[in-house]
CSV table of C-alpha atoms and ligand atoms in Angstrom, one decimal:
chain,number,residue,atom,x,y,z
B,1,MET,CA,73.9,142.2,177.5
B,2,GLY,CA,73.1,141.3,174.4
B,3,ALA,CA,73.7,137.5,173.3
B,4,GLN,CA,75.6,137.1,170.5
B,5,LEU,CA,75.7,136.5,167.6
B,6,ILE,CA,75.6,133.1,165.6
B,7,ASP,CA,75.5,133.9,162.3
B,8,GLY,CA,74.9,131.0,160.0
B,9,LYS,CA,76.4,133.0,156.9
B,10,SER,CA,79.6,133.4,157.4
B,11,TYR,CA,79.0,129.6,158.9
B,12,ALA,CA,77.9,128.4,155.7
B,13,ALA,CA,80.1,130.8,153.5
B,14,ALA,CA,82.9,128.2,156.2
B,15,VAL,CA,81.5,124.5,155.0
B,16,ARG,CA,80.3,125.3,151.1
B,17,ALA,CA,84.4,126.7,151.1
B,18,GLY,CA,85.9,123.5,152.6
B,19,VAL,CA,83.0,121.2,150.2
B,20,ALA,CA,84.5,123.2,147.2
B,21,GLN,CA,88.3,122.2,148.2
B,22,ARG,CA,88.7,118.8,149.2
B,23,SER,CA,86.2,118.8,146.3
B,24,ALA,CA,88.9,120.3,143.8
B,25,ALA,CA,92.1,118.6,145.3
B,26,LEU,CA,89.8,115.0,146.0
B,27,HIS,CA,89.3,115.4,141.1
B,28,ALA,CA,92.3,116.9,140.8
B,29,ARG,CA,93.7,113.1,142.3
B,30,THR,CA,91.3,110.7,141.0
B,31,GLY,CA,89.6,112.2,137.8
B,32,LEU,CA,86.3,111.7,139.9
B,33,THR,CA,83.7,114.9,140.3
B,34,PRO,CA,81.0,114.3,143.3
B,35,GLY,CA,77.5,114.4,141.8
B,36,LEU,CA,74.2,115.3,143.2
B,37,ALA,CA,70.8,114.8,141.8
B,38,VAL,CA,68.2,116.8,143.3
B,39,VAL,CA,64.3,115.4,142.4
B,40,LEU,CA,61.2,117.6,142.4
B,41,VAL,CA,57.4,116.1,141.7
B,42,GLY,CA,54.8,119.3,141.1
B,43,GLN,CA,55.8,123.0,141.2
B,44,ASP,CA,55.6,123.8,144.5
B,45,PRO,CA,57.0,127.6,144.5
B,46,ALA,CA,59.0,127.2,148.3
B,47,SER,CA,60.8,123.5,146.3
B,48,GLU,CA,61.0,125.4,143.6
B,49,VAL,CA,63.0,127.9,145.2
B,50,TYR,CA,65.4,124.7,147.5
B,51,VAL,CA,66.3,123.0,145.2
B,52,ARG,CA,67.7,126.0,142.5
B,53,ALA,CA,69.7,126.9,145.2
B,54,LYS,CA,70.8,123.3,145.5
B,55,GLY,CA,71.7,122.4,142.2
B,56,LYS,CA,73.2,126.1,142.1
B,57,GLN,CA,75.2,125.8,145.4
B,58,ALA,CA,77.0,122.4,144.5
B,59,VAL,CA,77.6,123.5,141.5
B,60,GLU,CA,79.4,125.9,142.9
B,61,ALA,CA,80.9,123.6,145.1
B,62,GLY,CA,82.8,122.0,142.2
B,63,MET,CA,79.8,119.0,141.8
B,64,ARG,CA,77.8,118.2,138.9
B,65,SER,CA,74.0,119.1,139.2
B,66,PHE,CA,71.6,116.4,138.1
B,67,GLU,CA,68.2,117.7,138.6
B,68,HIS,CA,64.8,115.8,138.2
B,69,ARG,CA,61.5,117.9,137.4
B,70,LEU,CA,58.7,115.4,137.6
B,71,PRO,CA,55.0,117.1,137.0
B,72,ALA,CA,52.8,116.6,139.8
B,73,ASP,CA,50.7,113.8,138.2
B,74,THR,CA,53.8,111.7,138.2
B,75,GLN,CA,52.8,108.2,139.0
B,76,ALA,CA,55.5,106.2,141.8
B,77,ASP,CA,56.5,103.7,139.7
B,78,ASP,CA,57.8,106.2,137.9
B,79,LEU,CA,59.2,107.6,140.6
B,80,LEU,CA,60.7,104.5,141.8
B,81,GLY,CA,62.4,103.8,138.1
B,82,LEU,CA,64.0,107.4,137.7
B,83,ILE,CA,65.4,106.2,141.9
B,84,HIS,CA,66.9,103.0,140.9
B,85,ARG,CA,69.0,104.5,138.0
B,86,LEU,CA,69.9,106.9,140.0
B,87,ASN,CA,70.5,104.4,142.7
B,88,ASP,CA,72.6,102.5,140.0
B,89,ASP,CA,74.3,105.6,138.1
B,90,PRO,CA,78.0,105.9,139.3
B,91,GLN,CA,78.5,109.6,138.1
B,92,VAL,CA,75.6,110.1,140.9
B,93,HIS,CA,76.8,110.1,144.7
B,94,GLY,CA,73.5,112.2,146.2
B,95,ILE,CA,69.9,111.5,145.6
B,96,LEU,CA,67.7,113.9,147.3
B,97,VAL,CA,64.0,113.3,146.4
B,98,GLN,CA,62.8,117.6,147.7
B,99,LEU,CA,59.7,117.1,150.6
B,100,PRO,CA,56.9,117.4,150.9
B,101,LEU,CA,55.5,115.4,148.0
B,102,PRO,CA,52.1,115.2,146.6
B,103,ALA,CA,49.5,113.4,148.3
B,104,HIS,CA,49.1,110.5,146.0
B,105,LEU,CA,52.9,109.1,145.9
B,106,ASP,CA,54.1,107.4,150.0
B,107,ALA,CA,56.8,109.7,150.8
B,108,ARG,CA,58.5,106.9,153.4
B,109,ALA,CA,58.6,104.6,150.2
B,110,VAL,CA,60.4,106.6,147.4
B,111,ILE,CA,62.7,107.9,150.4
B,112,ASN,CA,63.1,104.1,151.8
B,113,ALA,CA,64.0,103.2,147.7
B,114,ILE,CA,66.9,105.7,147.5
B,115,SER,CA,70.3,103.5,148.5
B,116,PRO,CA,71.3,104.2,152.0
B,117,ALA,CA,74.9,105.3,150.8
B,118,LYS,CA,73.1,108.0,148.3
B,119,ASP,CA,71.2,109.3,150.7
B,120,VAL,CA,72.2,112.8,151.3
B,121,ASP,CA,69.8,114.3,153.0
B,122,GLY,CA,69.7,111.2,156.0
B,123,PHE,CA,66.1,110.5,156.3
B,124,HIS,CA,66.1,106.5,154.8
B,125,ILE,CA,65.1,104.3,157.8
B,126,SER,CA,68.8,102.6,157.6
B,127,ASN,CA,70.0,106.0,158.6
B,128,VAL,CA,67.6,107.6,160.7
B,129,GLY,CA,68.2,103.8,162.8
B,130,MET,CA,72.0,104.3,162.3
B,131,VAL,CA,72.1,107.8,164.2
B,132,GLY,CA,69.9,106.8,166.6
B,133,THR,CA,71.9,103.8,168.3
B,134,GLY,CA,74.2,106.5,167.5
B,135,GLN,CA,76.3,104.2,164.8
B,136,ASP,CA,78.2,106.6,162.2
B,137,ALA,CA,75.7,107.7,158.7
B,138,ILE,CA,74.9,110.3,157.0
B,139,VAL,CA,72.5,112.8,159.3
B,140,PRO,CA,69.8,114.7,158.4
B,141,CYS,CA,71.1,118.0,157.0
B,142,THR,CA,68.9,121.0,159.4
B,143,PRO,CA,69.8,119.0,162.7
B,144,LEU,CA,74.0,118.5,161.2
B,145,GLY,CA,74.0,122.1,161.0
B,146,CYS,CA,72.9,123.2,163.8
B,147,MET,CA,75.3,120.6,166.1
B,148,MET,CA,78.1,122.5,164.2
B,149,MET,CA,76.9,125.3,165.4
B,150,LEU,CA,76.2,124.5,169.0
B,151,ARG,CA,79.7,122.8,168.9
B,152,HIS,CA,81.0,126.7,168.2
B,153,HIS,CA,79.9,127.6,171.7
B,154,HIS,CA,79.6,124.2,173.4
B,155,ALA,CA,83.3,122.2,173.7
B,156,ASP,CA,81.5,118.9,175.5
B,157,PHE,CA,77.7,118.6,175.9
B,158,ARG,CA,77.9,117.2,179.0
B,159,GLY,CA,76.3,117.9,181.9
B,160,LEU,CA,74.0,120.4,180.2
B,161,THR,CA,70.4,120.1,179.2
B,162,ALA,CA,69.2,120.8,176.1
B,163,LEU,CA,65.4,121.0,175.7
B,164,VAL,CA,63.8,120.5,171.7
B,165,ILE,CA,60.6,122.6,170.9
B,166,GLY,CA,59.2,120.0,167.5
B,167,HIS,CA,59.3,116.8,167.5
B,168,SER,CA,59.5,116.3,163.1
B,169,ASN,CA,61.7,113.4,161.4
B,170,ILE,CA,63.4,116.0,159.6
B,171,VAL,CA,64.5,118.9,162.8
B,172,GLY,CA,63.3,118.1,165.8
B,173,LYS,CA,63.7,113.8,166.6
B,174,PRO,CA,66.7,114.0,164.8
B,175,MET,CA,68.2,116.8,166.3
B,176,ALA,CA,67.8,115.1,169.9
B,177,ARG,CA,69.5,111.9,168.8
B,178,LEU,CA,72.4,113.7,168.2
B,179,LEU,CA,72.6,115.6,171.6
B,180,LEU,CA,72.3,112.8,173.2
B,181,ASN,CA,74.7,110.8,171.1
B,182,ALA,CA,77.2,113.7,172.5
B,183,ASP,CA,75.8,113.3,176.2
B,184,CYS,CA,73.2,115.9,176.4
B,185,THR,CA,71.0,115.6,178.6
B,186,VAL,CA,68.0,115.6,175.9
B,187,MET,CA,64.1,117.0,176.3
B,188,VAL,CA,61.7,117.1,173.9
B,189,ALA,CA,58.1,119.1,173.5
B,190,HIS,CA,55.8,119.3,171.1
B,191,LYS,CA,52.9,120.2,169.8
B,192,SER,CA,50.4,118.2,173.1
B,193,SER,CA,53.7,118.9,175.5
B,194,THR,CA,51.7,121.1,178.2
B,195,ASN,CA,54.7,122.6,180.4
B,196,ILE,CA,57.0,123.7,177.9
B,197,PRO,CA,58.2,127.4,179.5
B,198,GLU,CA,58.7,125.2,182.7
B,199,LEU,CA,60.9,123.1,180.2
B,200,ALA,CA,62.5,126.1,179.2
B,201,ARG,CA,63.7,127.6,181.7
B,202,MET,CA,66.0,124.6,183.2
B,203,ALA,CA,67.3,124.5,179.3
B,204,ASP,CA,71.4,125.2,178.5
B,205,ILE,CA,70.0,124.9,175.2
B,206,VAL,CA,67.5,125.7,173.8
B,207,VAL,CA,66.4,124.5,170.0
B,208,VAL,CA,63.1,125.0,168.2
B,209,ALA,CA,61.6,123.2,165.1
B,210,ALA,CA,57.9,124.3,165.9
B,211,GLY,CA,56.4,126.3,162.8
B,212,VAL,CA,55.4,128.3,165.2
B,213,PRO,CA,56.1,132.9,164.8
B,214,GLY,CA,57.4,134.3,168.1
B,215,LEU,CA,57.0,130.9,170.1
B,216,VAL,CA,59.9,130.8,172.6
B,217,ARG,CA,59.7,134.1,174.7
B,218,ALA,CA,62.4,135.8,176.7
B,219,GLU,CA,60.7,134.9,179.9
B,220,TRP,CA,61.3,130.6,179.1
B,221,ILE,CA,65.1,131.5,179.0
B,222,LYS,CA,67.5,130.2,181.2
B,223,PRO,CA,70.0,134.1,181.2
B,224,GLY,CA,73.1,132.7,179.1
B,225,ALA,CA,71.0,130.2,177.1
B,226,THR,CA,71.8,128.9,173.7
B,227,VAL,CA,69.5,129.5,171.3
B,228,ILE,CA,68.9,127.8,168.3
B,229,ASP,CA,65.8,129.2,165.8
B,230,VAL,CA,65.3,126.5,163.3
B,231,GLY,CA,61.8,128.2,162.5
B,232,ILE,CA,60.9,130.4,158.7
B,233,ASN,CA,57.7,131.2,159.1
B,234,ARG,CA,56.7,134.2,156.1
B,235,ILE,CA,54.2,136.9,157.8
B,236,GLN,CA,52.8,140.2,157.5
B,237,ARG,CA,54.4,142.6,160.0
B,238,ASP,CA,53.1,146.0,159.6
B,239,GLY,CA,51.8,145.7,156.6
B,240,LYS,CA,54.4,144.3,154.7
B,241,PRO,CA,55.9,140.3,154.0
B,242,ALA,CA,58.7,139.8,156.8
B,243,LEU,CA,60.7,136.0,157.6
B,244,VAL,CA,60.5,135.8,160.8
B,245,GLY,CA,61.5,132.9,162.9
B,246,ASP,CA,59.7,130.7,166.3
B,247,VAL,CA,62.1,133.3,168.7
B,248,ASP,CA,60.8,136.2,169.8
B,249,PHE,CA,64.1,137.8,168.8
B,250,GLU,CA,64.1,141.0,169.5
B,251,ASN,CA,63.8,140.0,173.0
B,252,VAL,CA,65.1,136.4,174.1
B,253,ARG,CA,68.5,138.2,172.3
B,254,HIS,CA,68.3,140.3,175.9
B,255,VAL,CA,68.9,136.7,177.9
B,256,ALA,CA,70.3,133.9,176.0
B,257,GLY,CA,73.8,134.3,175.1
B,258,ALA,CA,73.3,132.8,172.0
B,259,ILE,CA,71.6,133.3,169.4
B,260,THR,CA,70.7,133.2,165.5
B,261,PRO,CA,69.4,134.9,163.7
B,262,VAL,CA,65.9,134.7,160.6
B,263,PRO,CA,66.8,134.9,158.0
B,264,GLY,CA,71.0,134.4,158.1
B,265,GLY,CA,71.0,131.2,160.8
B,266,VAL,CA,70.7,127.9,160.8
B,267,GLY,CA,68.9,128.6,157.1
B,268,PRO,CA,72.4,129.0,154.8
B,269,MET,CA,74.0,125.9,156.9
B,270,THR,CA,70.9,123.6,155.5
B,271,ILE,CA,72.0,123.5,152.3
B,272,ALA,CA,76.0,123.5,152.9
B,273,CYS,CA,75.8,120.5,155.2
B,274,LEU,CA,73.9,118.9,152.5
B,275,LEU,CA,76.8,119.6,150.5
B,276,ALA,CA,78.8,118.0,153.0
B,277,ASN,CA,76.7,114.7,152.8
B,278,THR,CA,77.8,114.8,149.0
B,279,LEU,CA,81.1,115.0,149.3
B,280,SER,CA,81.5,112.7,151.9
B,281,ALA,CA,79.2,110.1,150.6
B,282,PHE,CA,81.2,110.5,146.7
B,283,CYS,CA,84.1,109.5,149.2
B,284,HIS,CA,82.8,106.8,151.3
B,285,GLN,CA,81.8,105.4,147.4
B,286,ASN,CA,85.1,105.8,146.1
B,287,GLY,CA,87.4,104.7,148.9
B,288,LEU,CA,88.3,107.8,149.7
B,289,GLU,CA,89.4,108.9,153.1
B,290,ASP,CA,86.4,111.0,154.1
B,291,GLN,CA,88.1,113.7,156.6
B,292,PRO,CA,85.5,114.5,159.3
B,293,LEU,CA,86.4,117.9,159.0
B,294,LEU,CA,82.9,119.6,159.0
B,295,LEU,CA,81.3,119.1,162.5
B,296,ASP,CA,84.4,119.6,164.0
B,297,GLU,CA,85.8,122.6,162.3
B,298,GLN,CA,85.0,125.1,164.8
B,299,ASP,CA,86.2,128.5,163.6
B,300,PRO,CA,84.0,130.3,160.5
B,301,THR,CA,86.4,132.8,159.8
M,1,GUN,N1,61.7,119.7,152.7
M,1,GUN,C1,61.5,120.5,153.4
M,1,GUN,N2,63.3,120.2,154.2
M,1,GUN,C2,63.4,119.2,152.9
M,1,GUN,C3,65.1,118.4,153.5
M,1,GUN,O1,65.8,119.1,154.6
M,1,GUN,N3,65.1,117.8,152.5
M,1,GUN,C4,64.1,117.5,151.3
M,1,GUN,N4,64.3,116.2,150.6
M,1,GUN,N5,63.4,117.8,151.9
M,1,GUN,C5,62.7,119.0,152.6
């Protein structure tokens, strides 16, 4: 029997619709509009695509979008000056600096210059620390999206074992912390781990964000496990470009209980969760009730 397909596209559409609906209702009640500022330094083609998509989807959800495109040779003081202005701008409720930044800029210093209340990426050290200690905070978008999809399949994480493959600050580490906060038993593997297949065989949940096409194989997977593939790899297959994840999908799908496809799994959830975080930040900044509808919303249809 094949695994159930976790349809990130329809989850994301449901999240975006929920955000748009609440955004419109809050606007009708208060006259205020949530605003998202996205800062892009340089012209990385992949970043250009993401930034355009973020702005477009913010507008579709009834938000204001402020795009700031700066040249690749922008100096730290100029970028920090822009961030301070955005921090002080009452029309801006969320600020995102697209990563990676050009090498001469210190990404950590730039992220930590964003007001934690407007840090809709959840990358500021204060939000990282709050999530790490199990407090309410802004949660990074991709792990947040993964948790939403996982919650659909697991009402309770207690007694379950998860393996997170990859320990980046953007995905692996926050993912592990969120699962741990939900009382899951969590293992984290990375490029220096020597026993990943062995760890994977113990896992009821496998989340992989390694950037290695087809890394996770069917023999690694405990029958019935839930497999979340965060990887987006552009490869050549049969002489044609193809987008594949970090999971050997065609084989793993026969062993797993549920699995995200690539594309159409985790990817669409990231921007949807960015919008959810922006709405949440808007509510907090304006003393409006922030309904935690998004994490608990079980049914995407
Ligand atoms: N670059 C790749 N993923 C992300 C993300 O989630 N946020 C930001 N700011 N940059 C990224």
